[in-house]
XYZ file of N, CA and C in Angstrom:
321
model
N 4.241 -2.975 -11.128
C 4.121 -3.061 -12.560
C 2.991 -2.165 -13.071
N 1.913 -2.097 -12.305
C 0.799 -1.243 -12.718
C 1.226 0.215 -12.715
N 1.905 0.619 -11.646
C 2.382 1.994 -11.550
C 3.360 2.299 -12.690
N 4.262 1.370 -12.959
C 5.218 1.555 -14.050
C 4.536 1.693 -15.398
N 3.454 0.947 -15.592
C 2.684 1.040 -16.828
C 2.108 2.437 -17.011
N 1.505 2.984 -15.936
C 0.921 4.320 -16.035
C 1.981 5.402 -16.210
N 3.109 5.246 -15.549
C 4.200 6.209 -15.724
C 4.717 6.163 -17.157
N 4.827 4.968 -17.718
C 5.279 4.836 -19.105
C 4.286 5.485 -20.065
N 2.994 5.331 -19.812
C 1.985 5.985 -20.651
C 2.119 7.503 -20.600
N 2.263 8.015 -19.393
C 2.401 9.463 -19.238
C 3.677 9.948 -19.934
N 4.769 9.240 -19.729
C 6.039 9.640 -20.346
C 5.972 9.560 -21.870
N 5.174 8.649 -22.387
C 5.084 8.491 -23.831
C 4.183 9.490 -24.527
N 3.183 9.989 -23.815
C 2.186 10.824 -24.473
C 2.116 12.267 -23.985
N 2.780 12.573 -22.890
C 2.746 13.932 -22.356
C 4.079 14.603 -22.656
N 4.056 15.837 -23.162
C 5.321 16.535 -23.455
C 6.200 16.681 -22.207
N 7.497 16.601 -22.417
C 8.459 16.676 -21.322
C 8.313 17.974 -20.525
N 8.032 19.079 -21.192
C 7.866 20.366 -20.509
C 6.736 20.303 -19.479
N 5.628 19.664 -19.844
C 4.474 19.539 -18.936
C 4.843 18.660 -17.745
N 5.514 17.552 -18.012
C 5.931 16.652 -16.932
C 6.883 17.381 -15.980
N 7.823 18.152 -16.529
C 8.782 18.889 -15.700
C 8.082 19.949 -14.854
N 7.125 20.667 -15.442
C 6.401 21.690 -14.693
C 5.562 21.071 -13.574
N 4.920 19.938 -13.861
C 4.125 19.277 -12.829
C 5.017 18.737 -11.707
N 6.183 18.218 -12.080
C 7.128 17.770 -11.062
C 7.615 18.917 -10.203
N 7.847 20.054 -10.827
C 8.309 21.234 -10.088
C 7.257 21.740 -9.120
N 6.018 21.885 -9.591
C 4.982 22.428 -8.709
C 4.667 21.449 -7.579
N 4.723 20.157 -7.874
C 4.495 19.162 -6.828
C 5.580 19.174 -5.769
N 6.822 19.273 -6.197
C 7.944 19.314 -5.262
C 7.913 20.588 -4.422
N 7.652 21.704 -5.055
C 7.583 22.968 -4.313
C 6.437 22.954 -3.308
N 5.303 22.365 -3.684
C 4.178 22.264 -2.752
C 4.558 21.376 -1.563
N 5.299 20.304 -1.825
C 5.762 19.450 -0.730
C 6.677 20.236 0.215
N 7.539 21.095 -0.333
C 8.392 21.936 0.509
C 7.549 22.859 1.390
N 6.494 23.428 0.818
C 5.608 24.311 1.591
C 4.965 23.536 2.736
N 4.491 22.339 2.456
C 3.828 21.530 3.493
C 4.812 21.161 4.600
N 6.028 20.790 4.244
C 7.032 20.436 5.252
C 7.390 21.648 6.112
N 7.604 22.789 5.499
C 7.950 23.997 6.262
C 6.805 24.398 7.190
N 5.574 24.311 6.694
C 4.420 24.617 7.551
C 4.303 23.604 8.680
N 4.627 22.347 8.385
C 4.600 21.311 9.415
C 5.606 21.570 10.520
N 6.769 22.085 10.158
C 7.782 22.417 11.168
C 7.249 23.486 12.110
N 6.621 24.504 11.545
C 6.046 25.571 12.389
C 4.957 24.998 13.284
N 4.093 24.174 12.710
C 2.987 23.591 13.475
C 3.497 22.723 14.621
N 4.474 21.862 14.337
C 4.997 20.965 15.369
C 5.663 21.751 16.490
N 6.371 22.813 16.142
C 7.035 23.612 17.171
C 6.043 24.348 18.066
N 4.846 24.647 17.544
C 3.844 25.352 18.347
C 3.159 24.416 19.345
N 3.213 23.108 19.103
C 2.561 22.140 19.984
C 3.424 21.911 21.220
N 2.877 22.220 22.360
C 3.646 22.098 23.600
C 3.661 20.668 24.127
N 2.610 19.880 23.855
C 2.492 18.548 24.430
C 3.148 17.460 23.582
N 3.700 17.822 22.419
C 4.345 16.834 21.553
C 5.805 16.653 21.969
N 6.327 15.422 21.806
C 7.754 15.232 22.116
C 8.627 15.992 21.120
N 9.820 16.301 21.540
C 10.749 17.027 20.667
C 11.093 16.171 19.454
N 11.143 16.772 18.261
C 11.481 15.991 17.061
C 12.933 15.521 17.081
N 13.228 14.542 16.239
C 14.585 14.006 16.159
C 15.534 14.947 15.442
N 15.001 15.911 14.725
C 15.841 16.853 14.002
C 15.597 18.257 14.543
N 16.533 19.138 14.318
C 16.416 20.519 14.773
C 16.465 21.434 13.563
N 15.651 22.459 13.587
C 15.657 23.482 12.546
C 16.019 24.802 13.209
N 17.073 25.447 12.754
C 17.453 26.716 13.381
C 16.505 27.848 12.995
N 16.427 28.838 13.843
C 15.693 30.078 13.593
C 14.227 29.860 13.216
N 13.565 28.946 13.936
C 12.124 28.747 13.709
C 11.411 29.917 14.351
N 10.476 30.542 13.736
C 9.809 30.255 12.465
C 10.396 30.999 11.269
N 11.512 31.706 11.427
C 12.049 32.510 10.329
C 12.406 31.654 9.108
N 13.199 30.617 9.285
C 13.634 29.778 8.160
C 12.440 29.107 7.467
N 11.512 28.477 8.200
C 10.354 27.889 7.505
C 9.494 28.925 6.768
N 9.312 30.102 7.336
C 8.514 31.139 6.664
C 9.210 31.596 5.387
N 10.523 31.804 5.444
C 11.278 32.188 4.242
C 11.192 31.077 3.194
N 11.264 29.830 3.650
C 11.140 28.692 2.736
C 9.776 28.672 2.056
N 8.720 28.928 2.815
C 7.367 28.961 2.247
C 7.252 30.086 1.224
N 7.752 31.257 1.564
C 7.677 32.403 0.646
C 8.455 32.113 -0.641
N 9.682 31.606 -0.500
C 10.490 31.307 -1.694
C 9.822 30.245 -2.565
N 9.254 29.220 -1.935
C 8.582 28.176 -2.703
C 7.378 28.736 -3.450
N 6.598 29.591 -2.785
C 5.439 30.186 -3.457
C 5.869 31.111 -4.600
N 6.939 31.854 -4.411
C 7.433 32.716 -5.496
C 7.781 31.871 -6.716
N 8.480 30.764 -6.491
C 8.824 29.875 -7.604
C 7.578 29.233 -8.202
N 6.616 28.851 -7.354
C 5.378 28.251 -7.865
C 4.598 29.236 -8.723
N 4.543 30.492 -8.295
C 3.790 31.496 -9.054
C 4.483 31.883 -10.356
N 5.751 31.497 -10.507
C 6.435 31.771 -11.770
C 6.094 30.722 -12.841
N 5.404 29.660 -12.439
C 5.013 28.623 -13.391
C 3.776 29.067 -14.168
N 3.565 28.516 -15.362
C 2.415 28.917 -16.189
C 1.076 28.598 -15.526
N 0.053 29.340 -15.914
C -1.297 29.164 -15.358
C -1.812 27.748 -15.619
N -1.505 27.200 -16.783
C -1.968 25.856 -17.121
C -1.418 24.822 -16.144
N -0.217 25.045 -15.652
C 0.368 24.137 -14.656
C -0.435 24.192 -13.367
N -0.840 25.406 -12.967
C -1.670 25.558 -11.775
C -3.015 24.863 -11.946
N -3.599 24.971 -13.119
C -4.890 24.315 -13.358
C -4.721 22.802 -13.253
N -3.692 22.262 -13.895
C -3.437 20.816 -13.803
C -3.192 20.404 -12.356
N -2.402 21.199 -11.636
C -2.094 20.890 -10.241
C -3.362 20.853 -9.393
N -4.227 21.831 -9.551
C -5.464 21.888 -8.758
C -6.376 20.717 -9.104
N -6.472 20.381 -10.390
C -7.310 19.245 -10.794
C -6.767 17.944 -10.199
N -5.460 17.713 -10.317
C -4.873 16.490 -9.772
C -4.977 16.449 -8.252
N -4.775 17.573 -7.581
C -4.898 17.609 -6.124
C -6.331 17.309 -5.693
N -7.293 17.902 -6.390
C -8.694 17.658 -6.068
C -9.053 16.186 -6.269
N -8.631 15.632 -7.398
C -8.910 14.214 -7.663
C -8.231 13.331 -6.619
N -6.983 13.623 -6.294
C -6.261 12.831 -5.304
C -6.886 12.909 -3.926
N -7.279 14.109 -3.508
C -7.927 14.255 -2.199
C -9.281 13.564 -2.167
N -10.022 13.626 -3.267
C -11.312 12.947 -3.348
C -11.126 11.439 -3.180
N -10.181 10.875 -3.908
C -9.911 9.432 -3.809
C -9.431 9.081 -2.402
N -8.553 9.895 -1.849
C -8.018 9.646 -0.507
C -9.130 9.635 0.538
N -9.993 10.656 0.519
C -11.053 10.724 1.518
C -12.141 9.682 1.285
N -12.421 9.349 0.038
C -13.380 8.298 -0.261
C -12.869 6.958 0.265
N -11.610 6.673 0.026
C -11.000 5.444 0.534
C -11.023 5.427 2.059
N -10.648 6.537 2.682
C -10.655 6.625 4.143
C -12.048 6.478 4.720
N -13.027 7.055 4.054
C -14.415 6.953 4.515
C -14.892 5.513 4.448
N -14.573 4.827 3.358
C -14.976 3.426 3.219
C -14.302 2.557 4.282
N -13.028 2.767 4.507
C -12.309 1.974 5.504
C -12.798 2.281 6.916
N -13.077 3.533 7.214
C -13.584 3.897 8.537
C -14.961 3.303 8.754
N -15.765 3.256 7.709
C -17.103 2.680 7.808
C -17.014 1.188 8.114
N -16.042 0.513 7.526
C -15.872 -0.913 7.744
C -15.397 -1.207 9.172
N -14.579 -0.330 9.711
C -14.046 -0.531 11.048
C -15.146 -0.357 12.105
N -16.048 0.569 11.906
C -17.095 0.856 12.876
C -18.130 -0.255 12.965
N -18.269 -1.055 11.934
C -19.293 -2.105 11.947
C -18.942 -3.181 12.866
């Protein structure tokens, strides 16, 4: 319910174009992370084989990363600024939470 409340606030007060651009840049960034993860996992020799197969590694993931970045760079500069601010805030909260939890475990 709390999450729904915040989503409703954003949907009510933020223009649809901004919401769509932020959704696009977030999704494209997720594609970049997944494609990079495929390359990383394939380079690890001691890891078990994944449950899925990707053909033509690293060609397909590299092409995917390039295409995603091309689409991301076609978005307005303001979208990039919002994305960087939200990513920074999210990473700060994530690491602060992790630091607090790790501190509690060590005691």
